[in-house]
Coordinates of C-alpha atoms in Angstrom, one line a residue:
M1 CA -0.1 0.0 0.1
R2 CA 1.4 3.3 -1.0
R3 CA 1.6 6.0 1.5
F4 CA 1.5 9.9 1.1
L5 CA 3.5 11.7 4.1
R6 CA 3.0 15.2 4.5
S7 CA 5.3 17.7 6.0
P8 CA 7.9 15.1 6.9
S9 CA 10.4 16.4 10.0
L10 CA 13.3 14.5 10.9
V11 CA 14.5 15.1 14.4
E12 CA 16.5 13.8 17.0
S13 CA 15.7 12.3 20.3
R14 CA 18.5 10.5 22.6
G15 CA 20.7 9.6 19.7
R16 CA 18.1 8.3 17.8
L17 CA 16.8 9.8 14.3
I18 CA 13.3 10.2 14.6
L19 CA 10.7 10.9 11.3
V20 CA 7.5 12.7 11.9
A21 CA 4.6 13.3 9.5
T22 CA 1.2 12.9 8.6
V23 CA -0.2 10.0 6.4
E24 CA -2.3 10.3 3.7
K25 CA -3.4 7.0 2.2
S26 CA -5.3 6.5 -1.1
K27 CA -7.4 3.8 0.3
L28 CA -10.7 5.3 2.0
N29 CA -11.0 2.4 4.7
V30 CA -7.5 3.5 6.2
P31 CA -7.8 7.2 8.2
K32 CA -5.3 10.2 7.7
S33 CA -3.4 10.3 11.0
L34 CA -0.2 12.0 12.2
R35 CA 2.5 9.5 13.2
I36 CA 6.1 8.8 14.4
W37 CA 8.7 6.3 13.2
G38 CA 12.5 5.8 14.7
L39 CA 15.2 4.6 12.4
Q40 CA 16.4 1.0 13.6
A41 CA 20.4 0.6 14.9
C42 CA 20.8 -1.2 11.4
G43 CA 20.2 2.3 9.5
T44 CA 17.9 0.5 6.8
T45 CA 14.7 0.3 8.2
W46 CA 12.1 2.6 9.6
V47 CA 9.6 1.5 12.6
E48 CA 6.5 3.2 13.8
I49 CA 7.0 4.1 17.5
E50 CA 3.4 6.2 17.9
R51 CA 0.5 6.9 16.1
M52 CA -1.5 9.9 17.2
P53 CA -4.5 9.0 18.7
Q54 CA -7.7 9.9 16.1
Q55 CA -9.8 12.3 18.2
L56 CA -6.6 14.4 18.8
Y57 CA -5.7 14.5 15.4
L58 CA -9.1 15.5 13.9
Q59 CA -8.4 18.5 16.5
F60 CA -4.9 18.9 15.2
A61 CA -6.0 18.5 11.2
E62 CA -9.0 21.6 12.1
V63 CA -6.4 23.8 13.6
E64 CA -3.9 23.2 10.8
G65 CA -6.1 23.4 8.3
S66 CA -3.2 22.0 5.6
Q67 CA -0.7 24.9 6.3
G68 CA 1.8 22.0 7.5
F69 CA 3.8 21.7 10.8
D70 CA 7.7 21.9 11.9
C71 CA 8.8 19.6 14.7
V72 CA 12.0 20.1 17.2
G73 CA 13.1 17.1 19.0
H74 CA 15.1 17.6 22.2
G75 CA 15.1 14.8 25.0
E76 CA 11.9 12.6 25.3
F77 CA 10.0 15.3 23.8
I78 CA 9.0 16.3 20.0
A79 CA 7.4 19.3 19.7
I80 CA 5.1 19.9 16.6
M81 CA 4.3 23.4 15.9
I82 CA 1.6 24.4 13.2
R83 CA 3.0 26.5 10.6
G84 CA 1.2 30.3 10.8
S85 CA -0.3 29.4 14.0
D86 CA 0.9 29.9 17.9
K87 CA -0.5 26.4 18.3
A88 CA 1.7 23.2 19.1
L89 CA 1.6 20.0 20.7
L90 CA 4.2 18.0 23.2
F91 CA 4.7 14.2 22.3
N92 CA 6.8 12.4 25.2
I93 CA 8.3 9.7 23.6
Y94 CA 8.8 7.3 26.5
G95 CA 5.5 8.3 28.3
K96 CA 3.6 7.9 25.3
T97 CA 1.5 10.9 26.1
W98 CA 0.2 13.7 23.9
Q99 CA -0.5 17.4 25.1
W100 CA -1.2 20.8 23.8
I101 CA 1.2 23.2 24.6
P102 CA -0.2 26.3 26.7
P103 CA -0.2 29.6 24.5
C104 CA 2.8 31.7 24.6
P105 CA 1.9 35.4 26.6
F106 CA 5.2 37.1 24.6
L107 CA 3.9 36.3 20.9
S108 CA 2.7 39.6 19.3
G109 CA -0.6 39.5 18.5
S110 CA -1.9 37.2 21.0
G111 CA -2.3 39.2 23.9
G112 CA -1.8 36.2 26.3
S113 CA -4.7 33.8 24.6
S114 CA -4.4 31.6 21.6
S115 CA -5.1 33.4 18.2
S116 CA -7.8 31.7 16.4
S117 CA -6.8 33.2 13.1
G118 CA -3.3 32.6 14.0
E119 CA -2.4 36.0 12.5
G120 CA 0.9 38.0 13.5
C121 CA 1.8 35.5 15.8
E122 CA 3.7 31.9 15.1
L123 CA 5.9 29.6 16.9
H124 CA 9.4 28.4 16.0
G125 CA 11.5 25.9 17.7
F126 CA 15.1 25.0 17.8
A127 CA 16.6 22.3 19.6
Y128 CA 19.7 23.6 21.4
E129 CA 21.8 22.0 24.3
P130 CA 24.4 24.0 25.5
R131 CA 27.4 22.0 27.2
L132 CA 30.7 23.2 29.0
A133 CA 33.5 21.3 27.5
T134 CA 37.3 20.8 27.7
P135 CA 39.1 19.9 24.4
V136 CA 40.8 17.1 25.3
T137 CA 43.7 17.1 22.4
T138 CA 44.8 20.4 24.2
L139 CA 45.0 18.3 27.6
L140 CA 46.9 15.5 25.9
D141 CA 49.3 18.1 24.1
Q142 CA 50.2 19.4 27.5
L143 CA 50.6 15.9 29.5
T144 CA 53.4 14.8 26.0
L145 CA 55.2 18.3 26.5
P146 CA 58.8 17.3 27.9
F147 CA 59.8 17.6 31.9
Q148 CA 60.4 21.5 32.6
P149 CA 62.8 21.9 35.5
F150 CA 62.1 24.9 38.0
N151 CA 65.8 26.8 37.8
G152 CA 64.5 29.3 41.0

């Protein structure tokens, strides 16, 4: 059976590559849905991790209105942000839970509440994990320097 993927997004979760997309099949007996797949360790096979519950997908599809969506993954979470809107869903990969993210009070045009038209306010995401690190090569170079006696 052929699948049609809409708004496919690749995200990372704890070192694993994840694909998020809506699936629209040509057969009418299979409902449209948002699905999440994980790339297997062999690197050649995708396995379905989760499928958005149908009732939630109907709400999501109504809000999304074929505008598409973008995803950001970090740790065990995937944020699914609807384009042209201040609405987003959060999926917990390990808890297998879905929840709408509360509206951001700092988006211009939203006034602290979710805008039904989505005009002038749109969420964007970026996964970034700052770390403090010491370059190991510099430390190794210092360890291999010849001993310098102190002449005092």
